[in-house]
Short mmCIF file of the C-alpha atoms (twelve columns), coordinates in Angstrom:
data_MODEL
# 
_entry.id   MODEL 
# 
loop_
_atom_site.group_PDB 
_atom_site.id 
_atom_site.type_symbol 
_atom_site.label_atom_id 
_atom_site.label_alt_id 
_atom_site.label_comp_id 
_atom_site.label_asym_id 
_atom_site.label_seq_id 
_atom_site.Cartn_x 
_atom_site.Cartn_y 
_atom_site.Cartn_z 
_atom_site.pdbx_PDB_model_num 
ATOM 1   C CA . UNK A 1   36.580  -18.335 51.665  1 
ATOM 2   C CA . UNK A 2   33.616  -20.264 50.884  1 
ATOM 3   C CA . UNK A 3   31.334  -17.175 50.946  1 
ATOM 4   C CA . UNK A 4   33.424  -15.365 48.693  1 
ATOM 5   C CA . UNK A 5   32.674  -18.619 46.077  1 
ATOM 6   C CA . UNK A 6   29.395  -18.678 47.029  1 
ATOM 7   C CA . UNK A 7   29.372  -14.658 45.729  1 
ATOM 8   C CA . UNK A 8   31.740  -14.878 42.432  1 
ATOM 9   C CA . UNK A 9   29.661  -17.706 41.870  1 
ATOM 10  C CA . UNK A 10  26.654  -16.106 42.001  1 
ATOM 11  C CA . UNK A 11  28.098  -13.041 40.028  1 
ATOM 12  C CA . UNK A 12  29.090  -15.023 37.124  1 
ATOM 13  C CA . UNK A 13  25.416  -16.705 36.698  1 
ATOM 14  C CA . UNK A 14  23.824  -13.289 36.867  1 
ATOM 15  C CA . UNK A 15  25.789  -12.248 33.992  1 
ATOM 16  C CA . UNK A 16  25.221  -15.437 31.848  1 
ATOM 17  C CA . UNK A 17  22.015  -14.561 32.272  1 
ATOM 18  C CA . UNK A 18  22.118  -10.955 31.483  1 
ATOM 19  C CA . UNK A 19  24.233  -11.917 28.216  1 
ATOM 20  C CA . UNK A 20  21.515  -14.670 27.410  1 
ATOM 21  C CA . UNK A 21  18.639  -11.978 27.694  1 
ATOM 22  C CA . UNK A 22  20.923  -9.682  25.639  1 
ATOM 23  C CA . UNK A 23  21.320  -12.170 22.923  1 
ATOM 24  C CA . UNK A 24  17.464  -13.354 22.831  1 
ATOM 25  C CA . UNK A 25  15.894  -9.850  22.444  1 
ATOM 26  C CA . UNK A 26  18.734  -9.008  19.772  1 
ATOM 27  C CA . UNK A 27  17.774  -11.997 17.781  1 
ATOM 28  C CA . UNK A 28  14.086  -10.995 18.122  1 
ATOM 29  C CA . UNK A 29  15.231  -7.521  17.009  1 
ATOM 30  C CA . UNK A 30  16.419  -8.826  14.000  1 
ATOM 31  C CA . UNK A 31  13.472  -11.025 13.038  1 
ATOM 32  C CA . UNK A 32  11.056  -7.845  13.458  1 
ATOM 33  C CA . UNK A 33  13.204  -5.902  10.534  1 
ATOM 34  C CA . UNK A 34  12.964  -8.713  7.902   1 
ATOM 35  C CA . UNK A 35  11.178  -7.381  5.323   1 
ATOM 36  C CA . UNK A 36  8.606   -9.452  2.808   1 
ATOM 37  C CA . UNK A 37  10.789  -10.426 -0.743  1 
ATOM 38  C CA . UNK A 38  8.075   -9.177  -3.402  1 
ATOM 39  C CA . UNK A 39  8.189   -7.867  -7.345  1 
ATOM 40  C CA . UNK A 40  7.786   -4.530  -7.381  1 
ATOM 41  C CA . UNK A 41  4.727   -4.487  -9.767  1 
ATOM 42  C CA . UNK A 42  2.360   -7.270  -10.497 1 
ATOM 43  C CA . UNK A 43  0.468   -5.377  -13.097 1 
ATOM 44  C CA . UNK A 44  1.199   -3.605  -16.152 1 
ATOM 45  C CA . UNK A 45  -0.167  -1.695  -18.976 1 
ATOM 46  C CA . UNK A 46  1.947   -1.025  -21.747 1 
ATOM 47  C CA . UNK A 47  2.171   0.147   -25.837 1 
ATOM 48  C CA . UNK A 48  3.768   -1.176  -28.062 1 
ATOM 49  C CA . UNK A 49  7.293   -0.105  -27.818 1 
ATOM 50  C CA . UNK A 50  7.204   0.735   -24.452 1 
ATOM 51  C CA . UNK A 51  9.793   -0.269  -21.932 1 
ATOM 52  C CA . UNK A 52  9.188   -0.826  -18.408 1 
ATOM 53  C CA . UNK A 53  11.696  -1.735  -15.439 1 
ATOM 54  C CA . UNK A 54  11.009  -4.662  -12.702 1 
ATOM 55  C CA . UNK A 55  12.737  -5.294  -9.680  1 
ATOM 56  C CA . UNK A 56  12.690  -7.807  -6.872  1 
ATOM 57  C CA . UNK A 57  12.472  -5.813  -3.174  1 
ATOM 58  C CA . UNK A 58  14.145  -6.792  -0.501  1 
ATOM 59  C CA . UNK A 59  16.261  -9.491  -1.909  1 
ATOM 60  C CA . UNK A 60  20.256  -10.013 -2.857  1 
ATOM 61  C CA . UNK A 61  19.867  -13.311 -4.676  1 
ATOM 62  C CA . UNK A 62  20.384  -13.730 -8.076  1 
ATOM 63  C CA . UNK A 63  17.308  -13.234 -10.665 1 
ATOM 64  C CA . UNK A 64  15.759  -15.658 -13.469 1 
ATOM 65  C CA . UNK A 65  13.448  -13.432 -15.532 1 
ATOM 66  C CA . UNK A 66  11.329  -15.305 -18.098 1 
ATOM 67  C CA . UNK A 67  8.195   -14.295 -20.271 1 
ATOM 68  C CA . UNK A 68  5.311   -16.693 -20.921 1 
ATOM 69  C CA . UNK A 69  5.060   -14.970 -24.810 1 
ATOM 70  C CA . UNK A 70  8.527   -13.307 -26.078 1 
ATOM 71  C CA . UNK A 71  6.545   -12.149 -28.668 1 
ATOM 72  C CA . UNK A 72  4.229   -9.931  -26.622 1 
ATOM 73  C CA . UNK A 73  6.613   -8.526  -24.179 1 
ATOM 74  C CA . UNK A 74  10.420  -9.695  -23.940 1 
ATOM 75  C CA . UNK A 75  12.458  -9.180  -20.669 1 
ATOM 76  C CA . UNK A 76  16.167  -9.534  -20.110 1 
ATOM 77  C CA . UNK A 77  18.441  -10.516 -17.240 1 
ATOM 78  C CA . UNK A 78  18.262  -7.019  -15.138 1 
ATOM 79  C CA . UNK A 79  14.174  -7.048  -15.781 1 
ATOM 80  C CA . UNK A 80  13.720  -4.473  -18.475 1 
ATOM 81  C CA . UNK A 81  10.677  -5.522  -20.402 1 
ATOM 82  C CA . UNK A 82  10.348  -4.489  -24.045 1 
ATOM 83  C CA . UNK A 83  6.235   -4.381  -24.932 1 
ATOM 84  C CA . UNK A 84  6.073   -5.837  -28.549 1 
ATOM 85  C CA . UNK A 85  3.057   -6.807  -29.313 1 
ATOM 86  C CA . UNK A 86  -1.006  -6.753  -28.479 1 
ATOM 87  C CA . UNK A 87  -1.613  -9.653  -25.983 1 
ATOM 88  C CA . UNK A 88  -0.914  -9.953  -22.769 1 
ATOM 89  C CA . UNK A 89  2.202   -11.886 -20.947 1 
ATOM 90  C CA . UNK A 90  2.885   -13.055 -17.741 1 
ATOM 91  C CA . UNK A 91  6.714   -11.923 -16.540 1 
ATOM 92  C CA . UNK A 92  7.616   -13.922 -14.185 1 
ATOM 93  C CA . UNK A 93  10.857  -13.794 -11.552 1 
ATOM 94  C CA . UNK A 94  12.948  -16.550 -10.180 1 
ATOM 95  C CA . UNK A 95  14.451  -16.440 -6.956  1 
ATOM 96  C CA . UNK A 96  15.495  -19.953 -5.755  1 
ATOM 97  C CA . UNK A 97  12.424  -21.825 -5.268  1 
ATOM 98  C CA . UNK A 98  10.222  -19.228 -5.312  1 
ATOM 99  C CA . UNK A 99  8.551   -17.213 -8.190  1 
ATOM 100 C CA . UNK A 100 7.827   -13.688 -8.502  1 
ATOM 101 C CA . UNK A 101 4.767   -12.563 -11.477 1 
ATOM 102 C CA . UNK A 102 4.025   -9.653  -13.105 1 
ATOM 103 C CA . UNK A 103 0.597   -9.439  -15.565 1 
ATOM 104 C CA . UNK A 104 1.585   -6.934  -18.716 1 
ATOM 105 C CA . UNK A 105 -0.569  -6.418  -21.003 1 
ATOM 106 C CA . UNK A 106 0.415   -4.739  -23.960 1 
ATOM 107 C CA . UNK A 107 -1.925  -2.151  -26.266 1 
ATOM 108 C CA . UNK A 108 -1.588  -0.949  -29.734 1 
ATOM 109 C CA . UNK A 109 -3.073  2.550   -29.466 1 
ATOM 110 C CA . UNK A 110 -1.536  4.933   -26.712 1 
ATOM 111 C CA . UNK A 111 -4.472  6.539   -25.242 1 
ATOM 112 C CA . UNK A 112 -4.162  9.714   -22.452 1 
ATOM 113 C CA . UNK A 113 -6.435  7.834   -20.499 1 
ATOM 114 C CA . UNK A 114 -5.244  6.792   -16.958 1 
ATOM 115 C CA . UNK A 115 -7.453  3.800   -15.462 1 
ATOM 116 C CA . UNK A 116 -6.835  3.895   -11.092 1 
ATOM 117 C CA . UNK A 117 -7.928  1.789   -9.146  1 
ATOM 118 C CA . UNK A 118 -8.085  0.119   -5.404  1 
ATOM 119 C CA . UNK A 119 -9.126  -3.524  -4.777  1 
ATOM 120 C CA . UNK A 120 -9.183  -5.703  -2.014  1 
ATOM 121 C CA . UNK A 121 -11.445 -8.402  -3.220  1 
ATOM 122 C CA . UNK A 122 -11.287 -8.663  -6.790  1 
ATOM 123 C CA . UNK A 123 -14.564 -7.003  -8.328  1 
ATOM 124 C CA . UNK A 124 -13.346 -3.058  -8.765  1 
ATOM 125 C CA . UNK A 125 -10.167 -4.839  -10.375 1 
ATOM 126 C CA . UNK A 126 -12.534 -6.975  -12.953 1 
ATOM 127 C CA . UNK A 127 -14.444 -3.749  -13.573 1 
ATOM 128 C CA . UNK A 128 -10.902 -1.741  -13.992 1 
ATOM 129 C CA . UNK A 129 -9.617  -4.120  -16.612 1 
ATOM 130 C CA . UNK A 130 -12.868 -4.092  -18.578 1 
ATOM 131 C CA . UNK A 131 -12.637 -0.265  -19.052 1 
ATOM 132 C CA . UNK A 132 -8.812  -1.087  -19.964 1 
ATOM 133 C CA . UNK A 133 -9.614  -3.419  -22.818 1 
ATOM 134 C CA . UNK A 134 -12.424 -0.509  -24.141 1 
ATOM 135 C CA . UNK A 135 -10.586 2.793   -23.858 1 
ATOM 136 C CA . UNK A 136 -6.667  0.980   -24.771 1 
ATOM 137 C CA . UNK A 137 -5.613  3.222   -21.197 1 
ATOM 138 C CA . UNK A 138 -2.882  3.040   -18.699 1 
ATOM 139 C CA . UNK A 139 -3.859  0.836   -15.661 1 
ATOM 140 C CA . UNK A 140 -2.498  1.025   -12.479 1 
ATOM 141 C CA . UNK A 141 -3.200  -0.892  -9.334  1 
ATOM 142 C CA . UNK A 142 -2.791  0.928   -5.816  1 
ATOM 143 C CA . UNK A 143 -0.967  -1.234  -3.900  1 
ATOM 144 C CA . UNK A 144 -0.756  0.057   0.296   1 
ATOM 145 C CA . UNK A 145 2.409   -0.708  1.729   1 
ATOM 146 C CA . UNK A 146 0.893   -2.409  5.071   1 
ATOM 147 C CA . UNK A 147 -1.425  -5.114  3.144   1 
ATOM 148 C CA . UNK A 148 -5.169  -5.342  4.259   1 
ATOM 149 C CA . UNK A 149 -6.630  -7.981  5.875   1 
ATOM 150 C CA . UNK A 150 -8.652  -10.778 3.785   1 
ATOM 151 C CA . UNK A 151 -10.943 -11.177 6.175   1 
ATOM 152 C CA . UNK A 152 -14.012 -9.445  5.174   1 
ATOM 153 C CA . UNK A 153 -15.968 -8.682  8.679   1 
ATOM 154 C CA . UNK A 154 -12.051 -7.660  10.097  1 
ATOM 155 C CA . UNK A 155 -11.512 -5.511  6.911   1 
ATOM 156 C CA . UNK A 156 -15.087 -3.365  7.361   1 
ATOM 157 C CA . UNK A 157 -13.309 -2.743  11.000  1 
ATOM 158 C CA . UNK A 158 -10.446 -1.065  9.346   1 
ATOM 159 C CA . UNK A 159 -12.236 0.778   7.290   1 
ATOM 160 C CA . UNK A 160 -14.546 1.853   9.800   1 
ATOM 161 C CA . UNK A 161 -10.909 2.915   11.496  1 
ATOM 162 C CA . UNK A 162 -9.393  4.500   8.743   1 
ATOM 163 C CA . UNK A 163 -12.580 6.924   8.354   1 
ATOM 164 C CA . UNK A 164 -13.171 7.915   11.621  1 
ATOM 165 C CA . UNK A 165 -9.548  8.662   12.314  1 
ATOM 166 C CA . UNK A 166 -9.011  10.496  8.471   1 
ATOM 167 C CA . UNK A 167 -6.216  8.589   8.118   1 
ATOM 168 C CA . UNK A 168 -3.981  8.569   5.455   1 
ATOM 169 C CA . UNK A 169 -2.818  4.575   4.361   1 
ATOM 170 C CA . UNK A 170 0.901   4.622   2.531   1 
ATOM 171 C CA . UNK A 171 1.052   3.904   -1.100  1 
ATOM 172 C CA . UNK A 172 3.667   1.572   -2.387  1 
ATOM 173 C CA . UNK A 173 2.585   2.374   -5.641  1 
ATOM 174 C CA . UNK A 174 4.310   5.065   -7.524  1 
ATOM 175 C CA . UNK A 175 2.834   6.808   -10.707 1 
ATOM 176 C CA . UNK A 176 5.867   8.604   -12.204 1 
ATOM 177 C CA . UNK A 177 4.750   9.867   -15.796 1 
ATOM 178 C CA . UNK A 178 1.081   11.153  -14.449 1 
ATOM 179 C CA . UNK A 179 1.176   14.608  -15.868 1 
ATOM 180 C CA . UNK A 180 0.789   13.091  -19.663 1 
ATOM 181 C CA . UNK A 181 -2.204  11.742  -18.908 1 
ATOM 182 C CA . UNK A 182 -5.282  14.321  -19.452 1 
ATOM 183 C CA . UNK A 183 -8.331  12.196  -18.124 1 
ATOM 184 C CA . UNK A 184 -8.072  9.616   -14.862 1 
ATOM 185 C CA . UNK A 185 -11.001 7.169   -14.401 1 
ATOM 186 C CA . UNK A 186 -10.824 6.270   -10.963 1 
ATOM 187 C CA . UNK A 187 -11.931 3.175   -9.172  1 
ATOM 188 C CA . UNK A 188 -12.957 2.182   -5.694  1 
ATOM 189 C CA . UNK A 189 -15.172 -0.147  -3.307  1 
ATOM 190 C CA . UNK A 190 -17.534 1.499   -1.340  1 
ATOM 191 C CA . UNK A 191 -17.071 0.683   2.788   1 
ATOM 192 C CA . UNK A 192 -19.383 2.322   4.788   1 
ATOM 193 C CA . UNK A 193 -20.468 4.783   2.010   1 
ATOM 194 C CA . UNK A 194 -17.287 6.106   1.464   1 
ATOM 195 C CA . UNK A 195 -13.886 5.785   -0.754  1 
ATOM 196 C CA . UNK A 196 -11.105 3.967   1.089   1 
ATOM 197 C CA . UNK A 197 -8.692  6.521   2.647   1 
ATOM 198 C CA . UNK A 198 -6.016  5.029   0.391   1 
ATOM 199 C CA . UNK A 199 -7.747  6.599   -2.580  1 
ATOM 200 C CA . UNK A 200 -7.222  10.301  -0.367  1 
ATOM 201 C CA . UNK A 201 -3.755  9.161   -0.371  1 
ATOM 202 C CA . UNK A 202 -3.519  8.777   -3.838  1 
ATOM 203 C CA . UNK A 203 -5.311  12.448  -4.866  1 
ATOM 204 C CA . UNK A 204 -3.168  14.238  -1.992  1 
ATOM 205 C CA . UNK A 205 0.298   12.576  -3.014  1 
ATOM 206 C CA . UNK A 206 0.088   14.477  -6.756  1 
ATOM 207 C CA . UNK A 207 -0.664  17.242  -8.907  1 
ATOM 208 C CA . UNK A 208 -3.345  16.333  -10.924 1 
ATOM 209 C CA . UNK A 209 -4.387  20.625  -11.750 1 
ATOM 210 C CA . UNK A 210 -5.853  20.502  -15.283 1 
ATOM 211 C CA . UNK A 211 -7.109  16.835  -15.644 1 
ATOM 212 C CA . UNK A 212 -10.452 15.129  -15.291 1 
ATOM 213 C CA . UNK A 213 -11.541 12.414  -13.273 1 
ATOM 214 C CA . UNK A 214 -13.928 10.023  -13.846 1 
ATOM 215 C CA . UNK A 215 -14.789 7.829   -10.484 1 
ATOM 216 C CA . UNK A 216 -16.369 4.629   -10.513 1 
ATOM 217 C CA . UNK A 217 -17.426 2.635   -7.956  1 
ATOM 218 C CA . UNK A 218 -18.043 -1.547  -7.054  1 
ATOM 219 C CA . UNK A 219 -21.053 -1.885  -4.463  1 
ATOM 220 C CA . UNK A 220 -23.512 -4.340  -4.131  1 
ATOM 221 C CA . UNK A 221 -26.467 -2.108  -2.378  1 
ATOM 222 C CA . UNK A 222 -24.404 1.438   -1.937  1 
ATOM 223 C CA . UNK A 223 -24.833 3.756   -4.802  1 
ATOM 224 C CA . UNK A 224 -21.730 5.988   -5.449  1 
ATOM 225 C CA . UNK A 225 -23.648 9.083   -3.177  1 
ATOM 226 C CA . UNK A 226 -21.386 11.228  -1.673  1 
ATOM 227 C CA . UNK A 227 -18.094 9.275   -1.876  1 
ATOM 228 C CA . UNK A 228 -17.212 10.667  -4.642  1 
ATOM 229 C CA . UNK A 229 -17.976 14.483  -4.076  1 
ATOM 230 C CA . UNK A 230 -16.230 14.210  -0.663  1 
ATOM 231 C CA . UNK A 231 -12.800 13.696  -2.599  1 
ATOM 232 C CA . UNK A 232 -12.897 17.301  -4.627  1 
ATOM 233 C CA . UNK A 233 -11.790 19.090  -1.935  1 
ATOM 234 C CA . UNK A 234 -8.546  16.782  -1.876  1 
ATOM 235 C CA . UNK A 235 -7.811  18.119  -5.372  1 
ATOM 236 C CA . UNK A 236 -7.166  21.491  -6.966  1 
ATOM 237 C CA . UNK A 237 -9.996  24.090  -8.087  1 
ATOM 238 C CA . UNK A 238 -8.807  23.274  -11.984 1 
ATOM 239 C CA . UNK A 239 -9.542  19.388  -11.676 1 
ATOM 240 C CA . UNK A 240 -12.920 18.892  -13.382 1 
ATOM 241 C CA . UNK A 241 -14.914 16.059  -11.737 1 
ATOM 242 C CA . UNK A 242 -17.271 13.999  -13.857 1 
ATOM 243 C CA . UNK A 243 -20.161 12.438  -12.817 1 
ATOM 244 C CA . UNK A 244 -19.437 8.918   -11.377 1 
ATOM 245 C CA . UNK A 245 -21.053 5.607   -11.797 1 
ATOM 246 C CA . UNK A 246 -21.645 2.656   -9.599  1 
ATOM 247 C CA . UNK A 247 -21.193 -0.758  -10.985 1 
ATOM 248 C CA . UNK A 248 -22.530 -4.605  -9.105  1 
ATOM 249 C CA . UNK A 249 -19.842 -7.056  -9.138  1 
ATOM 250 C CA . UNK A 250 -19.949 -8.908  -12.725 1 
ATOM 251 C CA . UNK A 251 -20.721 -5.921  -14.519 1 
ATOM 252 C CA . UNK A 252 -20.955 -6.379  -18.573 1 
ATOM 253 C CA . UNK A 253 -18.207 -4.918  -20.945 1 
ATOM 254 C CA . UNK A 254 -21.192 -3.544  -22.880 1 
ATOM 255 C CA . UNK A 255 -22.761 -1.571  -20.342 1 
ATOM 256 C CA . UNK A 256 -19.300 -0.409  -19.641 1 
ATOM 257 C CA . UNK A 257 -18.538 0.557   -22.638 1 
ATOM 258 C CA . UNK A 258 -22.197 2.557   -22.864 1 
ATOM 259 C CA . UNK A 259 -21.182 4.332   -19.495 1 
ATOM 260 C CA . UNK A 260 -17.507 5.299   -20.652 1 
ATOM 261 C CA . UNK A 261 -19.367 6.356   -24.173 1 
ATOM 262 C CA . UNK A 262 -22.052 8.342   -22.195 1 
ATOM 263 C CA . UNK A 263 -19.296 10.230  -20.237 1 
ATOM 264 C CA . UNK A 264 -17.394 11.365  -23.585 1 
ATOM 265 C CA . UNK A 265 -14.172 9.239   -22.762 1 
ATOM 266 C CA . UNK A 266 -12.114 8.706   -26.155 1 
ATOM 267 C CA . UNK A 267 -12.376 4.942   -26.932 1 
ATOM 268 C CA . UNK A 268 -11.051 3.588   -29.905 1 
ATOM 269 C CA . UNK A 269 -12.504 2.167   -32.861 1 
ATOM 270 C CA . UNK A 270 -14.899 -1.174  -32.480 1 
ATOM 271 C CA . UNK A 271 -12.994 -2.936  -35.077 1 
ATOM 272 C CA . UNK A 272 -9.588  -2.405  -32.941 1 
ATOM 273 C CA . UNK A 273 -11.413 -3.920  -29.865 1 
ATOM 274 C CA . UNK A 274 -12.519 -6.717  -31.399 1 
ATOM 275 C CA . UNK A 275 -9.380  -7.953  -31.474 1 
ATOM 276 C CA . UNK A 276 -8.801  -8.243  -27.513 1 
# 
């Protein structure tokens, strides 16, 4: 009798156990599929009269939207944003405690220019916004899915990965009105003497037959060499490449503004820019 205790006994703590193990690594299941709450853009470029749609990912709790200047760009409860006026505005989302922002800046000239561009550290973005303010363009931010690192001797790793593996880094940016856009300037650090693979993301995931491109590069040694010539082949025969430029961090609007007049890119009037 006692040995048959000794073995339900001993059959009931082996399955506490199993259940316990059962429960732990479905709890740790769980945790690995939470996804990051974010707002779908934080940048963007608008005329006036344009409307553009925001959106909170990954979250089912109710949304404050609020504009720093109602009189540049408006936005109402589901996150529509009216652009009004020239300035810019920040948009920004409420969710409980935490706050969700969105930089639009709003233009008074629509311009077929599309400005691209991929940043990790700041200085292709400050060069990106400067050609914004002179040509009045659309700008758009590639944003990867998987977020780089911000470590800057871990991130040259990575990119030293992504090349020697050709691999292709997911966008979470979408571009859906690209084909009314006739010229793309677009923008990129150099790592290791190349484009990020992100940007061969970008020129593989749409059909850009008919348009030109512009590239421009941030370096502060590495001229723009043969990054940008190794992306043609990622395009269509009827894309026309122009010449690209590289630019040090801290570049000058002026000399910008030379370049982009150089390469025959429609700017508009001085008098119109003045007023940024």
């Amino acid at each position: 009798m006692r040995k048959e205790s000794k073995w339900v006994y001993a059959v009931l703590f082996m399955a506490v156990l199993l259940l316990a193990a059962g429960n732990s690594s479905t709890v740790y299941a769980k945790s690995n599929t939470l996804k990051t709450v974010s707002i779908s853009a934080k940048e963007l470029s608008l005329t006036k009269g344009q409307s553009a749609a925001l959106s909170v990912k990954n979250n089912r709790k109710k949304v404050k939207w609020a504009s720093s200047d109602k009189k540049v760009a408006s936005v109402n409860g589901k996150g529509k944003i009216k652009a009004l006026k020239r300035g810019t505005a920040v948009v920004t989302a409420a969710v409980g405690k935490k706050k969700y922002k969105c930089s639009v800046t709003v233009s008074d000239k629509k311009a077929n220019v599309l400005i691209v561009y991929f940043s990790t550290t700041g200085t292709t973005k400050s060069a990106a916004k400067k050609i914004q303010k002179e040509t009045n363009g659309t700008l758009i931010r590639l944003q990867p899915q998987k977020a780089y690192t911000k470590n800057y001797s871990k991130l040259l790793n990575v990119a030293m990965d992504e090349q020697e593996s050709d691999l292709r880094p997911a966008l979470a940016t979408t571009i859906k009105n690209i084909k009314q856009y006739d010229t793309i300037l677009l923008g990129f650090p150099i790592w290791h003497g190349q484009a990020p693979r992100i940007i061969s993301t970008f020129l593989e995931s749409y059909d850009l037959s008919g348009k030109t491109i512009v590239p421009f590069c941030i370096s502060h040694s590495s001229g723009i060499g043969s990054s940008a010539a190794n992306l043609h082949a990622l395009c269509p025969d009827s894309v026309k490449w122009a010449e690209g430029r590289r630019f040090a961090a801290g570049t000058s609007k002026e000399e910008i503004g030379n370049w982009l007049a150089d390469a025959g890119i429609q700017m508009p009037d001085r008098e119109e820019c003045s007023h940024s």
